Coordinates of C-alpha atoms in Angstrom, one line a residue:
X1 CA 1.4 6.6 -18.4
X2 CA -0.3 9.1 -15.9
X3 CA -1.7 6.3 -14.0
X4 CA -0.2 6.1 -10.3
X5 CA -0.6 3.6 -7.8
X6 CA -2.0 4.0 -4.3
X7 CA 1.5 4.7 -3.1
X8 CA 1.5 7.6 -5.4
X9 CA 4.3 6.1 -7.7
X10 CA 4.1 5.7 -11.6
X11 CA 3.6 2.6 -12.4
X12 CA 6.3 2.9 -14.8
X13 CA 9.0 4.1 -12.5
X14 CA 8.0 0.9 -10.4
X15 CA 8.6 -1.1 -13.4
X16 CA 12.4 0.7 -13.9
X17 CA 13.6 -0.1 -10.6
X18 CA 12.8 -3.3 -11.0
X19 CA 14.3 -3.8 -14.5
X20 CA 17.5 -1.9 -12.2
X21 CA 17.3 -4.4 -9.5
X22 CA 17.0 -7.6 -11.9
X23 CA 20.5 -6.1 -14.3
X24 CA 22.0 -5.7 -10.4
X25 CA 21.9 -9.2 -9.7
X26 CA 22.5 -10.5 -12.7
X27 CA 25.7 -8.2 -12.5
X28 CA 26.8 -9.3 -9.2
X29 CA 25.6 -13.0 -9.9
X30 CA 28.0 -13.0 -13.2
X31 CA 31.0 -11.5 -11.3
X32 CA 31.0 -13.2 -8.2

């Protein structure tokens, strides 16, 4: 998992902060 983008970030960190953002909102969706 070497590969990076043309932003020079890992594809798989990409991939965490997205699996982050998605357990944020359903977080804030379940307590609100």
């Amino acid at each position: 998992m070497s590969k990076t983008s043309k932003s020079g970030v890992p594809e798989y960190k990409k991939q965490l902060i997205r699996c982050c953002l998605v357990d944020l909102m359903l977080y804030l969706l379940m307590f609100n």
